[in-house]
Amino acid sequence: AAASTAEVEEQVKRINLDHGAEAADRFKFVQDRTPMTLGEGEMEPASPVPTHEHNVQSQCLKCGQHMFYKSHVPKASCCHCQFLHAAVECKRCGTFFPCSHDSSMVSCPACRSADTLAAFQARQRLSFSRDPEKLPAMHGQNEIHLIVQYYKDKSPVRQKEVDECLRKNVACSHLRHVHVLTEEPMDLNHFQRGDKIVQHVTGKWLSYRDAMLYAQRFLEGHVVVIANADIHADESLVHVRTMDMTGRCLALTRHDVVRGGKNFNSGAA
C-alpha cells in the first residue's frame, strides 16, 4: 500500500536526522517537487530489479520503494513514481547514492560527508571519465596490484585467450604492477611495458594460499587483486581508486566479453 503524506513526511524527518541535516535541507519539500523529463541520454528510468547494468540499489526519496539504477547515469527516475533523482558518488568513501535533482547541499548516507551537489556530481563524472590524469595518484592505498598466473596451454584457442588477458591487464592504467606467478621461469618480455610485469616463480600451480602469502610478503599496505589467468581488468577498477579499502575485501562476479559488449552470466562465478 502507498504511504500516506504523514508517513512520508516522518520518513523524510528521519532521513534528515540520520544525515545530520538541518531543517532547511534538500528533503524538506520533497512532496512539492514534481517529476521532470529530460533530453535523451540525460536521464534513464530505474529498474525495479537488479541487472548487470542497473547495479546501484537504493530507495526512492519520494515513495520509498526500492529501485536499481545505472551507476554512470547523471539522473535516474523512480520506476514506481517517476520522481527524478540526481545520481552521485561520494568523493570520500566511493558510495553511489541518489539525491533530489534540485539539491544544494548533499550528505553521503554511508560516511555522512557533506558537500555541494556539484561536488558529488563531479566525482561521479570523474569516475567514468577514463582519464587517468584526473584520478588520484597511485600511491599507498590507491596503488593497485594484480596477482595472476600465466602458463602454456595445450589448446591454441585457450592460449590466445590467456595471452590476450595478460596484455589487457598490462595495458590497464589503474594497475601499478601485474605480478605474474609461474611454475617455472618464462620469457614474458613480449608482454612487458616498462616495469609493469613482475614475475615470481613458485615452482607449482598457483593456489589462493600462495597468492595470499605473496601479497602479505611483498604487497603489504597496498590494494591487491587476485584473478584467474583468463580474467582481465578494465576501467571499472577506477572505483577502487576512490574507495577506502582498509579492512575490506570485494568478491566480484565476472562479465563475459561477447560481440557487441559485455554479458553477465548469473551462473558464472
PDB file of C-alpha atoms in Angstrom:
ATOM      1  CA  ALA A   1       0.000   0.000   0.000  1.00  0.00           C
ATOM      2  CA  ALA A   2       1.141   3.519  -0.746  1.00  0.00           C
ATOM      3  CA  ALA A   3       2.422   5.511   2.202  1.00  0.00           C
ATOM      4  CA  SER A   4       0.369   8.460   3.415  1.00  0.00           C
ATOM      5  CA  THR A   5       1.658  12.015   3.261  1.00  0.00           C
ATOM      6  CA  ALA A   6       2.223  11.997   7.030  1.00  0.00           C
ATOM      7  CA  GLU A   7       4.227   8.752   6.827  1.00  0.00           C
ATOM      8  CA  VAL A   8       6.419  10.109   4.039  1.00  0.00           C
ATOM      9  CA  GLU A   9       6.996  13.348   5.937  1.00  0.00           C
ATOM     10  CA  GLU A  10       8.012  11.336   9.006  1.00  0.00           C
ATOM     11  CA  GLN A  11      10.391   9.300   6.861  1.00  0.00           C
ATOM     12  CA  VAL A  12      11.903  12.500   5.499  1.00  0.00           C
ATOM     13  CA  LYS A  13      12.460  13.756   9.040  1.00  0.00           C
ATOM     14  CA  ARG A  14      14.250  10.525   9.951  1.00  0.00           C
ATOM     15  CA  ILE A  15      16.464  10.835   6.868  1.00  0.00           C
ATOM     16  CA  ASN A  16      17.340  14.393   7.840  1.00  0.00           C
ATOM     17  CA  LEU A  17      18.220  13.329  11.370  1.00  0.00           C
ATOM     18  CA  ASP A  18      20.270  10.351  10.180  1.00  0.00           C
ATOM     19  CA  HIS A  19      22.225  12.541   7.789  1.00  0.00           C
ATOM     20  CA  GLY A  20      22.759  15.317  10.294  1.00  0.00           C
ATOM     21  CA  ALA A  21      20.819  17.665   8.029  1.00  0.00           C
ATOM     22  CA  GLU A  22      19.283  20.938   9.082  1.00  0.00           C
ATOM     23  CA  ALA A  23      15.591  21.817   8.799  1.00  0.00           C
ATOM     24  CA  ALA A  24      16.136  23.625   5.510  1.00  0.00           C
ATOM     25  CA  ASP A  25      17.773  20.582   3.948  1.00  0.00           C
ATOM     26  CA  ARG A  26      17.062  19.325   0.422  1.00  0.00           C
ATOM     27  CA  PHE A  27      14.459  16.776   1.630  1.00  0.00           C
ATOM     28  CA  LYS A  28      12.161  19.286   3.326  1.00  0.00           C
ATOM     29  CA  PHE A  29       9.964  19.973   0.315  1.00  0.00           C
ATOM     30  CA  VAL A  30      10.223  16.557  -1.291  1.00  0.00           C
ATOM     31  CA  GLN A  31       6.430  16.277  -1.598  1.00  0.00           C
ATOM     32  CA  ASP A  32       6.216  19.580  -3.501  1.00  0.00           C
ATOM     33  CA  ARG A  33       8.637  18.547  -6.223  1.00  0.00           C
ATOM     34  CA  THR A  34       7.218  17.228  -9.464  1.00  0.00           C
ATOM     35  CA  PRO A  35       8.758  14.613 -11.792  1.00  0.00           C
ATOM     36  CA  MET A  36      10.737  16.009 -14.710  1.00  0.00           C
ATOM     37  CA  THR A  37      11.557  14.693 -18.158  1.00  0.00           C
ATOM     38  CA  LEU A  38      14.918  15.485 -19.702  1.00  0.00           C
ATOM     39  CA  GLY A  39      16.508  15.137 -23.085  1.00  0.00           C
ATOM     40  CA  GLU A  40      17.524  11.771 -24.440  1.00  0.00           C
ATOM     41  CA  GLY A  41      20.645  10.398 -22.771  1.00  0.00           C
ATOM     42  CA  GLU A  42      20.411  12.708 -19.749  1.00  0.00           C
ATOM     43  CA  MET A  43      18.039  10.602 -17.652  1.00  0.00           C
ATOM     44  CA  GLU A  44      17.158   6.932 -17.542  1.00  0.00           C
ATOM     45  CA  PRO A  45      14.367   5.174 -15.662  1.00  0.00           C
ATOM     46  CA  ALA A  46      15.436   2.991 -12.765  1.00  0.00           C
ATOM     47  CA  SER A  47      14.647  -0.722 -12.690  1.00  0.00           C
ATOM     48  CA  PRO A  48      12.561  -2.500 -10.021  1.00  0.00           C
ATOM     49  CA  VAL A  49      15.060  -5.408 -10.110  1.00  0.00           C
ATOM     50  CA  PRO A  50      18.878  -5.542 -10.361  1.00  0.00           C
ATOM     51  CA  THR A  51      20.557  -6.275 -13.680  1.00  0.00           C
ATOM     52  CA  HIS A  52      24.212  -6.285 -14.783  1.00  0.00           C
ATOM     53  CA  GLU A  53      23.718  -2.612 -15.773  1.00  0.00           C
ATOM     54  CA  HIS A  54      21.328  -1.456 -13.019  1.00  0.00           C
ATOM     55  CA  ASN A  55      23.886  -2.043 -10.267  1.00  0.00           C
ATOM     56  CA  VAL A  56      23.137   0.647  -7.666  1.00  0.00           C
ATOM     57  CA  GLN A  57      20.432  -0.289  -5.161  1.00  0.00           C
ATOM     58  CA  SER A  58      18.575   2.461  -3.352  1.00  0.00           C
ATOM     59  CA  GLN A  59      15.179   3.722  -2.259  1.00  0.00           C
ATOM     60  CA  CYS A  60      13.158   6.448  -3.915  1.00  0.00           C
ATOM     61  CA  LEU A  61      13.239   9.612  -1.838  1.00  0.00           C
ATOM     62  CA  LYS A  62       9.561  10.238  -2.565  1.00  0.00           C
ATOM     63  CA  CYS A  63       7.718   6.896  -2.467  1.00  0.00           C
ATOM     64  CA  GLY A  64      10.303   4.859  -0.555  1.00  0.00           C
ATOM     65  CA  GLN A  65      10.190   1.949  -2.995  1.00  0.00           C
ATOM     66  CA  HIS A  66      13.338   0.009  -3.883  1.00  0.00           C
ATOM     67  CA  MET A  67      14.929   0.888  -7.213  1.00  0.00           C
ATOM     68  CA  PHE A  68      18.083  -0.008  -9.127  1.00  0.00           C
ATOM     69  CA  TYR A  69      19.842   2.392 -11.480  1.00  0.00           C
ATOM     70  CA  LYS A  70      22.979   2.527 -13.614  1.00  0.00           C
ATOM     71  CA  SER A  71      25.959   3.954 -11.745  1.00  0.00           C
ATOM     72  CA  HIS A  72      27.161   6.067 -14.683  1.00  0.00           C
ATOM     73  CA  VAL A  73      23.921   7.958 -15.446  1.00  0.00           C
ATOM     74  CA  PRO A  74      23.676  11.568 -14.176  1.00  0.00           C
ATOM     75  CA  LYS A  75      19.955  11.310 -13.370  1.00  0.00           C
ATOM     76  CA  ALA A  76      17.529   8.476 -12.752  1.00  0.00           C
ATOM     77  CA  SER A  77      13.760   8.499 -12.349  1.00  0.00           C
ATOM     78  CA  CYS A  78      11.968   6.188  -9.935  1.00  0.00           C
ATOM     79  CA  CYS A  79      10.423   3.187 -11.696  1.00  0.00           C
ATOM     80  CA  HIS A  80       7.374   3.446  -9.408  1.00  0.00           C
ATOM     81  CA  CYS A  81       6.516   7.157  -9.099  1.00  0.00           C
ATOM     82  CA  GLN A  82       8.865   8.712 -11.714  1.00  0.00           C
ATOM     83  CA  PHE A  83      10.400  11.083  -9.154  1.00  0.00           C
ATOM     84  CA  LEU A  84      13.682  12.437 -10.522  1.00  0.00           C
ATOM     85  CA  HIS A  85      16.930  11.782  -8.644  1.00  0.00           C
ATOM     86  CA  ALA A  86      20.457  13.007  -9.248  1.00  0.00           C
ATOM     87  CA  ALA A  87      22.833  10.017  -9.267  1.00  0.00           C
ATOM     88  CA  VAL A  88      26.047  10.909  -7.436  1.00  0.00           C
ATOM     89  CA  GLU A  89      29.146   9.365  -5.874  1.00  0.00           C
ATOM     90  CA  CYS A  90      30.726  10.216  -2.542  1.00  0.00           C
ATOM     91  CA  LYS A  91      34.245  11.558  -3.046  1.00  0.00           C
ATOM     92  CA  ARG A  92      35.276  10.334   0.396  1.00  0.00           C
ATOM     93  CA  CYS A  93      34.085   6.700   0.577  1.00  0.00           C
ATOM     94  CA  GLY A  94      33.083   5.945  -3.045  1.00  0.00           C
ATOM     95  CA  THR A  95      29.434   5.145  -2.259  1.00  0.00           C
ATOM     96  CA  PHE A  96      26.943   5.676  -5.087  1.00  0.00           C
ATOM     97  CA  PHE A  97      23.593   7.067  -3.957  1.00  0.00           C
ATOM     98  CA  PRO A  98      20.692   9.187  -5.242  1.00  0.00           C
ATOM     99  CA  CYS A  99      19.619  12.613  -4.049  1.00  0.00           C
ATOM    100  CA  SER A 100      16.997  15.117  -5.155  1.00  0.00           C
ATOM    101  CA  HIS A 101      17.937  16.638  -8.500  1.00  0.00           C
ATOM    102  CA  ASP A 102      17.493  20.187  -7.208  1.00  0.00           C
ATOM    103  CA  SER A 103      19.520  19.757  -4.001  1.00  0.00           C
ATOM    104  CA  SER A 104      22.000  22.407  -2.985  1.00  0.00           C
ATOM    105  CA  MET A 105      23.897  20.513  -0.273  1.00  0.00           C
ATOM    106  CA  VAL A 106      24.252  16.730  -0.193  1.00  0.00           C
ATOM    107  CA  SER A 107      25.178  14.345   2.606  1.00  0.00           C
ATOM    108  CA  CYS A 108      26.525  10.825   1.980  1.00  0.00           C
ATOM    109  CA  PRO A 109      24.333   8.188   3.704  1.00  0.00           C
ATOM    110  CA  ALA A 110      27.369   5.947   4.323  1.00  0.00           C
ATOM    111  CA  CYS A 111      30.096   8.200   5.740  1.00  0.00           C
ATOM    112  CA  ARG A 112      27.979  11.370   6.233  1.00  0.00           C
ATOM    113  CA  SER A 113      30.466  13.630   4.497  1.00  0.00           C
ATOM    114  CA  ALA A 114      28.713  16.724   3.162  1.00  0.00           C
ATOM    115  CA  ASP A 115      29.371  18.952   0.176  1.00  0.00           C
ATOM    116  CA  THR A 116      27.571  20.664  -2.672  1.00  0.00           C
ATOM    117  CA  LEU A 117      25.601  18.662  -5.199  1.00  0.00           C
ATOM    118  CA  ALA A 118      28.011  19.861  -7.900  1.00  0.00           C
ATOM    119  CA  ALA A 119      30.973  18.367  -5.986  1.00  0.00           C
ATOM    120  CA  PHE A 120      29.319  14.946  -5.700  1.00  0.00           C
ATOM    121  CA  GLN A 121      28.318  15.039  -9.369  1.00  0.00           C
ATOM    122  CA  ALA A 122      31.881  15.947 -10.348  1.00  0.00           C
ATOM    123  CA  ARG A 123      33.192  12.878  -8.501  1.00  0.00           C
ATOM    124  CA  GLN A 124      30.798  10.608 -10.404  1.00  0.00           C
ATOM    125  CA  ARG A 125      31.800  12.125 -13.743  1.00  0.00           C
ATOM    126  CA  LEU A 126      35.452  11.707 -12.791  1.00  0.00           C
ATOM    127  CA  SER A 127      34.966   8.002 -12.093  1.00  0.00           C
ATOM    128  CA  PHE A 128      33.662   7.456 -15.600  1.00  0.00           C
ATOM    129  CA  SER A 129      35.928   9.913 -17.419  1.00  0.00           C
ATOM    130  CA  ARG A 130      38.506   7.165 -18.148  1.00  0.00           C
ATOM    131  CA  ASP A 131      41.174   9.867 -17.894  1.00  0.00           C
ATOM    132  CA  PRO A 132      43.970   8.581 -15.611  1.00  0.00           C
ATOM    133  CA  GLU A 133      45.495  12.060 -15.382  1.00  0.00           C
ATOM    134  CA  LYS A 134      42.472  13.278 -13.407  1.00  0.00           C
ATOM    135  CA  LEU A 135      42.416  10.402 -10.925  1.00  0.00           C
ATOM    136  CA  PRO A 136      44.136  10.266  -7.527  1.00  0.00           C
ATOM    137  CA  ALA A 137      47.818   9.439  -7.851  1.00  0.00           C
ATOM    138  CA  MET A 138      48.612   5.761  -7.359  1.00  0.00           C
ATOM    139  CA  HIS A 139      50.465   5.598  -4.086  1.00  0.00           C
ATOM    140  CA  GLY A 140      49.868   3.761  -0.841  1.00  0.00           C
ATOM    141  CA  GLN A 141      46.223   2.819  -0.591  1.00  0.00           C
ATOM    142  CA  ASN A 142      45.436   3.997  -4.142  1.00  0.00           C
ATOM    143  CA  GLU A 143      48.129   1.758  -5.655  1.00  0.00           C
ATOM    144  CA  ILE A 144      46.531  -1.395  -7.084  1.00  0.00           C
ATOM    145  CA  HIS A 145      48.484  -4.576  -7.795  1.00  0.00           C
ATOM    146  CA  LEU A 146      47.243  -7.639  -9.667  1.00  0.00           C
ATOM    147  CA  ILE A 147      48.361 -11.185  -8.877  1.00  0.00           C
ATOM    148  CA  VAL A 148      47.731 -13.624 -11.709  1.00  0.00           C
ATOM    149  CA  GLN A 149      49.099 -16.906 -13.020  1.00  0.00           C
ATOM    150  CA  TYR A 150      50.488 -17.467 -16.501  1.00  0.00           C
ATOM    151  CA  TYR A 151      51.058 -20.812 -18.183  1.00  0.00           C
ATOM    152  CA  LYS A 152      51.279 -22.503 -21.566  1.00  0.00           C
ATOM    153  CA  ASP A 153      48.060 -24.251 -22.562  1.00  0.00           C
ATOM    154  CA  LYS A 154      47.793 -27.227 -24.928  1.00  0.00           C
ATOM    155  CA  SER A 155      44.893 -25.583 -26.745  1.00  0.00           C
ATOM    156  CA  PRO A 156      45.888 -22.746 -29.138  1.00  0.00           C
ATOM    157  CA  VAL A 157      42.468 -21.153 -28.660  1.00  0.00           C
ATOM    158  CA  ARG A 158      42.807 -21.211 -24.889  1.00  0.00           C
ATOM    159  CA  GLN A 159      46.383 -19.928 -25.077  1.00  0.00           C
ATOM    160  CA  LYS A 160      45.244 -16.997 -27.203  1.00  0.00           C
ATOM    161  CA  GLU A 161      42.655 -16.118 -24.562  1.00  0.00           C
ATOM    162  CA  VAL A 162      45.198 -16.269 -21.722  1.00  0.00           C
ATOM    163  CA  ASP A 163      47.689 -14.152 -23.707  1.00  0.00           C
ATOM    164  CA  GLU A 164      45.059 -11.538 -24.544  1.00  0.00           C
ATOM    165  CA  CYS A 165      44.021 -11.241 -20.904  1.00  0.00           C
ATOM    166  CA  LEU A 166      47.619 -10.684 -19.804  1.00  0.00           C
ATOM    167  CA  ARG A 167      48.095  -7.997 -22.482  1.00  0.00           C
ATOM    168  CA  LYS A 168      44.961  -6.175 -21.346  1.00  0.00           C
ATOM    169  CA  ASN A 169      45.987  -6.368 -17.701  1.00  0.00           C
ATOM    170  CA  VAL A 170      49.401  -4.936 -18.523  1.00  0.00           C
ATOM    171  CA  ALA A 171      47.700  -2.165 -20.521  1.00  0.00           C
ATOM    172  CA  CYS A 172      45.259  -1.290 -17.709  1.00  0.00           C
ATOM    173  CA  SER A 173      46.196   2.170 -16.460  1.00  0.00           C
ATOM    174  CA  HIS A 174      44.719   1.560 -13.000  1.00  0.00           C
ATOM    175  CA  LEU A 175      47.179  -1.243 -12.195  1.00  0.00           C
ATOM    176  CA  ARG A 176      50.628  -0.317 -10.847  1.00  0.00           C
ATOM    177  CA  HIS A 177      52.124  -3.777 -11.350  1.00  0.00           C
ATOM    178  CA  VAL A 178      50.958  -7.133 -12.689  1.00  0.00           C
ATOM    179  CA  HIS A 179      52.581  -9.849 -10.567  1.00  0.00           C
ATOM    180  CA  VAL A 180      52.777 -12.967 -12.739  1.00  0.00           C
ATOM    181  CA  LEU A 181      53.318 -16.128 -10.713  1.00  0.00           C
ATOM    182  CA  THR A 182      54.594 -19.035 -12.817  1.00  0.00           C
ATOM    183  CA  GLU A 183      55.551 -22.650 -12.245  1.00  0.00           C
ATOM    184  CA  GLU A 184      58.903 -22.112 -13.988  1.00  0.00           C
ATOM    185  CA  PRO A 185      60.890 -19.179 -15.434  1.00  0.00           C
ATOM    186  CA  MET A 186      59.188 -17.877 -18.593  1.00  0.00           C
ATOM    187  CA  ASP A 187      60.030 -15.207 -21.159  1.00  0.00           C
ATOM    188  CA  LEU A 188      57.378 -12.501 -20.769  1.00  0.00           C
ATOM    189  CA  ASN A 189      59.259  -9.671 -22.500  1.00  0.00           C
ATOM    190  CA  HIS A 190      56.782  -9.552 -25.380  1.00  0.00           C
ATOM    191  CA  PHE A 191      54.051  -8.618 -22.841  1.00  0.00           C
ATOM    192  CA  GLN A 192      56.157  -6.150 -20.879  1.00  0.00           C
ATOM    193  CA  ARG A 193      55.508  -2.399 -20.716  1.00  0.00           C
ATOM    194  CA  GLY A 194      58.294  -0.724 -18.792  1.00  0.00           C
ATOM    195  CA  ASP A 195      58.400  -2.402 -15.377  1.00  0.00           C
ATOM    196  CA  LYS A 196      54.703  -3.321 -15.324  1.00  0.00           C
ATOM    197  CA  ILE A 197      55.229  -7.100 -15.113  1.00  0.00           C
ATOM    198  CA  VAL A 198      56.859  -8.605 -12.029  1.00  0.00           C
ATOM    199  CA  GLN A 199      57.498 -12.339 -12.486  1.00  0.00           C
ATOM    200  CA  HIS A 200      57.785 -14.647  -9.488  1.00  0.00           C
ATOM    201  CA  VAL A 201      58.494 -18.375  -9.877  1.00  0.00           C
ATOM    202  CA  THR A 202      56.544 -20.517  -7.398  1.00  0.00           C
ATOM    203  CA  GLY A 203      57.524 -23.917  -8.783  1.00  0.00           C
ATOM    204  CA  LYS A 204      53.929 -25.151  -8.689  1.00  0.00           C
ATOM    205  CA  TRP A 205      50.392 -24.416  -9.856  1.00  0.00           C
ATOM    206  CA  LEU A 206      49.102 -21.237  -8.208  1.00  0.00           C
ATOM    207  CA  SER A 207      46.692 -21.576  -5.286  1.00  0.00           C
ATOM    208  CA  TYR A 208      44.775 -18.903  -3.385  1.00  0.00           C
ATOM    209  CA  ARG A 209      47.021 -19.589  -0.404  1.00  0.00           C
ATOM    210  CA  ASP A 210      50.140 -18.908  -2.489  1.00  0.00           C
ATOM    211  CA  ALA A 211      48.642 -15.652  -3.780  1.00  0.00           C
ATOM    212  CA  MET A 212      47.693 -14.536  -0.250  1.00  0.00           C
ATOM    213  CA  LEU A 213      51.145 -15.331   1.122  1.00  0.00           C
ATOM    214  CA  TYR A 214      52.765 -13.446  -1.769  1.00  0.00           C
ATOM    215  CA  ALA A 215      50.562 -10.402  -1.078  1.00  0.00           C
ATOM    216  CA  GLN A 216      51.371 -10.480   2.645  1.00  0.00           C
ATOM    217  CA  ARG A 217      55.096 -10.753   1.971  1.00  0.00           C
ATOM    218  CA  PHE A 218      55.560  -8.246  -0.848  1.00  0.00           C
ATOM    219  CA  LEU A 219      52.455  -6.027  -1.062  1.00  0.00           C
ATOM    220  CA  GLU A 220      51.526  -5.140   2.489  1.00  0.00           C
ATOM    221  CA  GLY A 221      49.662  -1.827   2.652  1.00  0.00           C
ATOM    222  CA  HIS A 222      48.561  -1.944  -0.992  1.00  0.00           C
ATOM    223  CA  VAL A 223      45.292  -2.887  -2.673  1.00  0.00           C
ATOM    224  CA  VAL A 224      45.699  -6.349  -4.214  1.00  0.00           C
ATOM    225  CA  VAL A 225      43.562  -8.055  -6.851  1.00  0.00           C
ATOM    226  CA  ILE A 226      43.735 -11.831  -7.326  1.00  0.00           C
ATOM    227  CA  ALA A 227      42.369 -13.176 -10.608  1.00  0.00           C
ATOM    228  CA  ASN A 228      42.478 -16.242 -12.823  1.00  0.00           C
ATOM    229  CA  ALA A 229      44.613 -16.210 -15.966  1.00  0.00           C
ATOM    230  CA  ASP A 230      41.537 -15.802 -18.185  1.00  0.00           C
ATOM    231  CA  ILE A 231      40.324 -12.651 -16.406  1.00  0.00           C
ATOM    232  CA  HIS A 232      41.342  -9.100 -17.282  1.00  0.00           C
ATOM    233  CA  ALA A 233      40.653  -5.814 -15.554  1.00  0.00           C
ATOM    234  CA  ASP A 234      39.080  -2.803 -17.246  1.00  0.00           C
ATOM    235  CA  GLU A 235      38.103   0.790 -16.494  1.00  0.00           C
ATOM    236  CA  SER A 236      35.781  -0.331 -13.676  1.00  0.00           C
ATOM    237  CA  LEU A 237      38.859  -0.518 -11.402  1.00  0.00           C
ATOM    238  CA  VAL A 238      38.551   3.255 -11.183  1.00  0.00           C
ATOM    239  CA  HIS A 239      36.054   2.752  -8.360  1.00  0.00           C
ATOM    240  CA  VAL A 240      38.677   1.057  -6.210  1.00  0.00           C
ATOM    241  CA  ARG A 241      40.915   4.109  -6.706  1.00  0.00           C
ATOM    242  CA  THR A 242      38.320   6.273  -4.960  1.00  0.00           C
ATOM    243  CA  MET A 243      37.376   3.856  -2.144  1.00  0.00           C
ATOM    244  CA  ASP A 244      38.826   3.373   1.310  1.00  0.00           C
ATOM    245  CA  MET A 245      39.813  -0.314   1.100  1.00  0.00           C
ATOM    246  CA  THR A 246      41.142  -0.553   4.659  1.00  0.00           C
ATOM    247  CA  GLY A 247      39.848  -3.802   6.119  1.00  0.00           C
ATOM    248  CA  ARG A 248      37.697  -4.510   3.050  1.00  0.00           C
ATOM    249  CA  CYS A 249      37.576  -7.432   0.640  1.00  0.00           C
ATOM    250  CA  LEU A 250      35.498  -7.304  -2.542  1.00  0.00           C
ATOM    251  CA  ALA A 251      34.343 -10.505  -4.278  1.00  0.00           C
ATOM    252  CA  LEU A 252      33.178  -9.898  -7.838  1.00  0.00           C
ATOM    253  CA  THR A 253      31.252 -11.966 -10.354  1.00  0.00           C
ATOM    254  CA  ARG A 254      32.563 -11.940 -13.877  1.00  0.00           C
ATOM    255  CA  HIS A 255      31.197 -10.392 -17.053  1.00  0.00           C
ATOM    256  CA  ASP A 256      31.877 -12.332 -20.252  1.00  0.00           C
ATOM    257  CA  VAL A 257      33.117 -10.235 -23.164  1.00  0.00           C
ATOM    258  CA  VAL A 258      30.950 -11.029 -26.167  1.00  0.00           C
ATOM    259  CA  ARG A 259      30.420  -9.475 -29.562  1.00  0.00           C
ATOM    260  CA  GLY A 260      28.679  -6.152 -29.035  1.00  0.00           C
ATOM    261  CA  GLY A 261      29.714  -5.639 -25.389  1.00  0.00           C
ATOM    262  CA  LYS A 262      29.647  -7.464 -22.049  1.00  0.00           C
ATOM    263  CA  ASN A 263      27.299 -10.194 -20.908  1.00  0.00           C
ATOM    264  CA  PHE A 264      26.548 -11.018 -17.302  1.00  0.00           C
ATOM    265  CA  ASN A 265      26.211 -14.755 -16.752  1.00  0.00           C
ATOM    266  CA  SER A 266      24.374 -15.278 -13.461  1.00  0.00           C
ATOM    267  CA  GLY A 267      25.537 -18.884 -13.349  1.00  0.00           C
ATOM    268  CA  ALA A 268      29.230 -17.992 -13.595  1.00  0.00           C
ATOM    269  CA  ALA A 269      31.417 -17.465 -10.561  1.00  0.00           C
TER     270      ALA A 269
END
